PDB file of C-alpha atoms in Angstrom:
ATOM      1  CA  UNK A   1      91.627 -77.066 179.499  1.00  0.00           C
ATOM      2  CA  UNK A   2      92.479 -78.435 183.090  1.00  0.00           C
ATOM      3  CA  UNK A   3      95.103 -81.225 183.086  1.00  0.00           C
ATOM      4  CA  UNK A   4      93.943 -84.488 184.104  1.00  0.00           C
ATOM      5  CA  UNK A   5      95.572 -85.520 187.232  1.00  0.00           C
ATOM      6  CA  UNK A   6      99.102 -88.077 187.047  1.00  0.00           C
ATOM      7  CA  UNK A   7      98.681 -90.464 189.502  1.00  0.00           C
ATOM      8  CA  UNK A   8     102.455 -91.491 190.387  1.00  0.00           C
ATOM      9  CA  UNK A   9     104.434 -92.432 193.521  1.00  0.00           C
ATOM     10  CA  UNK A  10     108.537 -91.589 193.056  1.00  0.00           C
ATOM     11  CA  UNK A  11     111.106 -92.706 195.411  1.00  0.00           C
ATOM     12  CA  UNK A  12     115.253 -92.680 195.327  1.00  0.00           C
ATOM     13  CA  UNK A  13     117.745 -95.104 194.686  1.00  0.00           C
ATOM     14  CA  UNK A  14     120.399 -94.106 197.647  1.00  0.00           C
ATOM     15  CA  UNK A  15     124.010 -94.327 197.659  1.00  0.00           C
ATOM     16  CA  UNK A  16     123.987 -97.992 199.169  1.00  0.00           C
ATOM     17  CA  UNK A  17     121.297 -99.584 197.212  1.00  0.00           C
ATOM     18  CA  UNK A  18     118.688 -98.848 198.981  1.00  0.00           C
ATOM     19  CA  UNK A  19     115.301 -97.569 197.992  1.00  0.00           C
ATOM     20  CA  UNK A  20     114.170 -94.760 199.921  1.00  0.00           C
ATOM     21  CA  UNK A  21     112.716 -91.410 200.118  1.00  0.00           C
ATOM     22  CA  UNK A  22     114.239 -88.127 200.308  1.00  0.00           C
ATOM     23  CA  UNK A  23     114.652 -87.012 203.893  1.00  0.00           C
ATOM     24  CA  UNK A  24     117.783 -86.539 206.623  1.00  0.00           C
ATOM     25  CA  UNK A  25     118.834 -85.173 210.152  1.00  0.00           C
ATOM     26  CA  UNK A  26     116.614 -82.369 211.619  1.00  0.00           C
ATOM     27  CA  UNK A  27     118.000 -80.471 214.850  1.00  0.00           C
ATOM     28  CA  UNK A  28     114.584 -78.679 216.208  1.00  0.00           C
ATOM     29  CA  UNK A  29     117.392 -76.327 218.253  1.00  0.00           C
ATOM     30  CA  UNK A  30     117.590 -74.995 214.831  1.00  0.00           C
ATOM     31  CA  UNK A  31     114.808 -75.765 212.850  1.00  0.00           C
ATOM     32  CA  UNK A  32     111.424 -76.870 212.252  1.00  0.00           C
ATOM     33  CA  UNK A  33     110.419 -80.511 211.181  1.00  0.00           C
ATOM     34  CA  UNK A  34     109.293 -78.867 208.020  1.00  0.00           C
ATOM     35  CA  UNK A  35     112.088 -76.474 207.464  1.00  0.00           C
ATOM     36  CA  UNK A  36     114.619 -79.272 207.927  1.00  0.00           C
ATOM     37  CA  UNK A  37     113.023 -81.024 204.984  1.00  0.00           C
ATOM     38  CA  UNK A  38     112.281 -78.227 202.947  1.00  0.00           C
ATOM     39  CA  UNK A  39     116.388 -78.031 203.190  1.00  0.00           C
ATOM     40  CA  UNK A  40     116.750 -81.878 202.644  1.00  0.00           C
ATOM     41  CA  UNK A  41     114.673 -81.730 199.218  1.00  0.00           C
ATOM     42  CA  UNK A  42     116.516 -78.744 198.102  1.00  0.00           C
ATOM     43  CA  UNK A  43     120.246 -80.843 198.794  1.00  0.00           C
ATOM     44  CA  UNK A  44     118.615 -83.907 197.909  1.00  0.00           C
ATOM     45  CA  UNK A  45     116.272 -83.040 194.703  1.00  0.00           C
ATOM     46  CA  UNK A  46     117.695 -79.578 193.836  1.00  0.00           C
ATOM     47  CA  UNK A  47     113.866 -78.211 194.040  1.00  0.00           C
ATOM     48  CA  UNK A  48     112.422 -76.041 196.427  1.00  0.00           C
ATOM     49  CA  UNK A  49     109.342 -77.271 197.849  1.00  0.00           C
ATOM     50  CA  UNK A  50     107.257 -75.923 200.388  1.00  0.00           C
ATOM     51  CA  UNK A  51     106.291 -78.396 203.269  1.00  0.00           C
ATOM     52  CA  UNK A  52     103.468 -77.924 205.806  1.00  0.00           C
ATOM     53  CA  UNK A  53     101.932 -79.914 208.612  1.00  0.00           C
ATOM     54  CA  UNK A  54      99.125 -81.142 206.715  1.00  0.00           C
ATOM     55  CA  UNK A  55     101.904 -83.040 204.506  1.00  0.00           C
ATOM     56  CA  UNK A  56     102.483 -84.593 207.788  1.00  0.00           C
ATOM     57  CA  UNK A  57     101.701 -89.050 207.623  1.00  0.00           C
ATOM     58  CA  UNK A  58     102.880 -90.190 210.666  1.00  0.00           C
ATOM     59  CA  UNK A  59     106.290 -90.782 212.796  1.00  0.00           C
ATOM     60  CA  UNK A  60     107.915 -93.442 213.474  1.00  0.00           C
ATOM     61  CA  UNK A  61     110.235 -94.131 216.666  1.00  0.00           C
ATOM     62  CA  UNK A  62     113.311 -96.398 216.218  1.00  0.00           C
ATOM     63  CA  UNK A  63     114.662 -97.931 219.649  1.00  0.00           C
ATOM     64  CA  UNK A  64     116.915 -99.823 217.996  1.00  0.00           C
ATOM     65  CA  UNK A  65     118.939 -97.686 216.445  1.00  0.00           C
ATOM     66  CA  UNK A  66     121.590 -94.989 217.798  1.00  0.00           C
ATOM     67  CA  UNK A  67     121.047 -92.491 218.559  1.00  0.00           C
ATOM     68  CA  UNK A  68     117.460 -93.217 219.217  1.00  0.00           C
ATOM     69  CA  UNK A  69     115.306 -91.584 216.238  1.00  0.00           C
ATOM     70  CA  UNK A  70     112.159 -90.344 215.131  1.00  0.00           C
ATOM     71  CA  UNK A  71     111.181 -90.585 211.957  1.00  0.00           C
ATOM     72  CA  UNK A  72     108.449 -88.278 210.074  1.00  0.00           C
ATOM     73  CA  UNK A  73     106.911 -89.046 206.675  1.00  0.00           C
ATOM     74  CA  UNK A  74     105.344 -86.301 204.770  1.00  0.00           C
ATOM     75  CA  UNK A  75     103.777 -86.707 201.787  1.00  0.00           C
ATOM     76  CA  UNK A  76     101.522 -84.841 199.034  1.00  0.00           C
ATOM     77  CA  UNK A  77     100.157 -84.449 195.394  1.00  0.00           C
ATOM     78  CA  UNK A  78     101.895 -83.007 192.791  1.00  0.00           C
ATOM     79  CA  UNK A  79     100.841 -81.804 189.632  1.00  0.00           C
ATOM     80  CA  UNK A  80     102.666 -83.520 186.105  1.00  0.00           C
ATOM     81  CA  UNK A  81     104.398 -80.185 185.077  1.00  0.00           C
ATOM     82  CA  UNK A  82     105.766 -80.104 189.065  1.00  0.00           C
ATOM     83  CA  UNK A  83     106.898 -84.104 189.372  1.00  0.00           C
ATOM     84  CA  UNK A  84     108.633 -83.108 185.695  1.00  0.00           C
ATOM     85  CA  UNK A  85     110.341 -80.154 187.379  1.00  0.00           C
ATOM     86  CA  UNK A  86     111.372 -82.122 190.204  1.00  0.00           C
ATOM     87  CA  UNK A  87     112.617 -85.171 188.254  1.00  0.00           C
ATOM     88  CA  UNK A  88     114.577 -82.544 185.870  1.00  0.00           C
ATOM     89  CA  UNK A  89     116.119 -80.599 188.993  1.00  0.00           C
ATOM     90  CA  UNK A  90     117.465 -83.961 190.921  1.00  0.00           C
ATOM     91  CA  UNK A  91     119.829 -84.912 187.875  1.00  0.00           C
ATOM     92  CA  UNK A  92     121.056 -81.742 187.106  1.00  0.00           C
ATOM     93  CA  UNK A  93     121.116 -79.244 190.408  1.00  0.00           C
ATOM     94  CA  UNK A  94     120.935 -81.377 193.289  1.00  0.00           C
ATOM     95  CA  UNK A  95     123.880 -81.270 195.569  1.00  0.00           C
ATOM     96  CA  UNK A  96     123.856 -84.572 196.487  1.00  0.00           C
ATOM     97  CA  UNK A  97     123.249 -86.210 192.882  1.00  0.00           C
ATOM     98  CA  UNK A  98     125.508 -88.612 192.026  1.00  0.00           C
ATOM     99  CA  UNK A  99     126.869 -88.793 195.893  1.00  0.00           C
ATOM    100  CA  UNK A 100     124.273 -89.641 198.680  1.00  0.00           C
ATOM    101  CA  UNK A 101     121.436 -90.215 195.830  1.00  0.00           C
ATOM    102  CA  UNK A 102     121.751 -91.718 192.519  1.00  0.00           C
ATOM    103  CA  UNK A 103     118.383 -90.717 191.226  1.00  0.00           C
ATOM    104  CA  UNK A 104     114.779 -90.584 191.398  1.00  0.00           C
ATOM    105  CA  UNK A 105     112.813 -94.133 190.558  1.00  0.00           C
ATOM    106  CA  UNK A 106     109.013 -93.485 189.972  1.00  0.00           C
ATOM    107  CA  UNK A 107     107.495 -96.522 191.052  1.00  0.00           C
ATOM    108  CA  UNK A 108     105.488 -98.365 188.785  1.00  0.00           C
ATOM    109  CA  UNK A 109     101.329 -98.684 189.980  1.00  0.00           C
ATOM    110  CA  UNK A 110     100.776-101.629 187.588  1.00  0.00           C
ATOM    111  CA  UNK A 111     101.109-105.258 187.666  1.00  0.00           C
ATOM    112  CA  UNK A 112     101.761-107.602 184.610  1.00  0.00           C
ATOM    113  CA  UNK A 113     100.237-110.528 183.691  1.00  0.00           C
ATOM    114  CA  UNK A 114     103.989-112.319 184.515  1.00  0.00           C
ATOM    115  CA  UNK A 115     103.901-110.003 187.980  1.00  0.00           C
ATOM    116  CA  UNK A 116     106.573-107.547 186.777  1.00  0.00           C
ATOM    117  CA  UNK A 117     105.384-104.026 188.262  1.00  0.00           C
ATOM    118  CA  UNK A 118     104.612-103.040 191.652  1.00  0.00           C
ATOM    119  CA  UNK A 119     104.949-106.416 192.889  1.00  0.00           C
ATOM    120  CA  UNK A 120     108.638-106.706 191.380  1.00  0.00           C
ATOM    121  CA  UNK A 121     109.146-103.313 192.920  1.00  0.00           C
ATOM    122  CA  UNK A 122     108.170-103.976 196.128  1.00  0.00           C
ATOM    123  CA  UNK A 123     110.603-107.202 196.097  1.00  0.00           C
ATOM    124  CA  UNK A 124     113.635-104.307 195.648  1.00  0.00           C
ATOM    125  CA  UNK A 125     115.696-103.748 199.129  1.00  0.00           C
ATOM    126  CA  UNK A 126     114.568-100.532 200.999  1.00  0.00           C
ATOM    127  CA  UNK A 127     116.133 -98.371 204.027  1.00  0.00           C
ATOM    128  CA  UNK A 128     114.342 -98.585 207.157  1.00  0.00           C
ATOM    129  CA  UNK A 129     110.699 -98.403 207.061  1.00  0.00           C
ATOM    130  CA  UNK A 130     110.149 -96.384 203.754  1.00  0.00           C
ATOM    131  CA  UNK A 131     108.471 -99.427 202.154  1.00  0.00           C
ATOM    132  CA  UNK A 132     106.259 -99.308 204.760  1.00  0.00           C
ATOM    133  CA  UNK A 133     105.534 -95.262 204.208  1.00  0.00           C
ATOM    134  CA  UNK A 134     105.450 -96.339 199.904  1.00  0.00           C
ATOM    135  CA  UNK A 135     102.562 -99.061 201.065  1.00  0.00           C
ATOM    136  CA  UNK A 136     100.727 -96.613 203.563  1.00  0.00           C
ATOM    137  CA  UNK A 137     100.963 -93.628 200.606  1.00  0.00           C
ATOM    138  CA  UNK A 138      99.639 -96.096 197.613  1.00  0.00           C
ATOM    139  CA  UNK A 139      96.669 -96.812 199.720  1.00  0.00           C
ATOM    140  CA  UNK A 140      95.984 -93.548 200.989  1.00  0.00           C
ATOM    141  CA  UNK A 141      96.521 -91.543 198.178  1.00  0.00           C
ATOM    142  CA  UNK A 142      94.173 -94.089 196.225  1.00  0.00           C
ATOM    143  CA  UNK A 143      97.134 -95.129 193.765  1.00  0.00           C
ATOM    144  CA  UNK A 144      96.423 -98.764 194.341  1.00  0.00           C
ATOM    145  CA  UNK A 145      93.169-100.635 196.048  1.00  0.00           C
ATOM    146  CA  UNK A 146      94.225-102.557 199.613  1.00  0.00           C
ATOM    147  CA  UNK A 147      93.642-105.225 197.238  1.00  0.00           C
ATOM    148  CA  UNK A 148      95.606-104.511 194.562  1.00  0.00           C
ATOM    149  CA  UNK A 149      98.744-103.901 197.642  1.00  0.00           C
ATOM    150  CA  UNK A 150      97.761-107.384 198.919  1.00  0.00           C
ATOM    151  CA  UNK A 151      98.372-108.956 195.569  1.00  0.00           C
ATOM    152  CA  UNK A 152     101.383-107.161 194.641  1.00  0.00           C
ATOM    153  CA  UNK A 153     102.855-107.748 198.713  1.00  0.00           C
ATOM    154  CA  UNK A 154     102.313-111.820 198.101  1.00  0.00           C
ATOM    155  CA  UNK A 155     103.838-111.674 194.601  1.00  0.00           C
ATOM    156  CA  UNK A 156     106.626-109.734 196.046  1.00  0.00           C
ATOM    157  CA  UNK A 157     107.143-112.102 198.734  1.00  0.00           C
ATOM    158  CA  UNK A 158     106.727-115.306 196.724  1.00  0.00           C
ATOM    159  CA  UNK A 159     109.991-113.066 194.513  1.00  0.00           C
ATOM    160  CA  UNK A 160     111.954-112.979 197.247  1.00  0.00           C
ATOM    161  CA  UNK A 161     112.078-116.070 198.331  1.00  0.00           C
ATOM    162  CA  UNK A 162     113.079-117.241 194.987  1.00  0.00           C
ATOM    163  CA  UNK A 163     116.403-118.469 194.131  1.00  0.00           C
TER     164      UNK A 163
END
């Protein structure tokens, strides 16, 4: 019987904090875009996972910070048994568990009637633009209407701006 799919988003808390997805330094002297992240999910999830160009979102550049950078967001379905694998590998073979991550977060694609949920999640602090990349990946991945972002986004704002 095919498995129904497990519609899920999962991001990591970082060293500093900060909410953020796995990712690091790529020198294209040396190796591909894809490569280099193939090699940053290994160190940073202890899972090997294959990367192509179709995985490819979009880039980013960042003028204000330096050196100058680039950034390039991949993303891509998983199946349940993989996302289990992957959640299993980070806390027990990862290199960088427990040093430059502190473990995987899967974000939550509800809301409550009191707003807890997404909207509470998206309140959380995040590194650079990867809340931008989480919002952009909901949508396009059809975790969450534009709608349903909207709604969580105000409620998240509205959080923040509490006391």
């Amino acid at each position: 019987m095919p498995q129904s799919p497990v519609f899920q988003c999962e991001m990591q808390m970082r060293f500093d904090g900060l909410l953020g997805f796995p990712g690091g330094l790529v020198d294209p002297s040396v190796e591909t875009l894809e490569e280099g992240l193939s090699r940053e999910l290994w160190e940073e999830l202890g899972f090997s996972l294959s990367v192509s160009l179709e995985d490819h979102v979009t880039s980013c550049h960042t003028p204000s910070s330096l050196p100058q950078l680039v950034t390039h967001f991949y993303a891509r379905k998983m199946e349940e048994r993989e996302i289990r694998e992957v959640e299993r590998a980070a806390a027990t073979t990862a290199t960088d568990h427990g040093h430059e991550v502190m473990g995987m977060v899967r974000v939550p694609l509800y809301t409550l009637k009191g707003g807890g949920g997404l909207s509470y999640f998206l309140s959380h602090s995040f590194i650079g633009n990867s809340r931008g990349q989480l919002e952009d990946a909901l949508v396009r991945f059809g975790l969450v209407t534009p709608e349903e972002l909207r709604a969580a986004l105000t409620h998240a704002g509205q959080k923040r701006r509490q006391p």
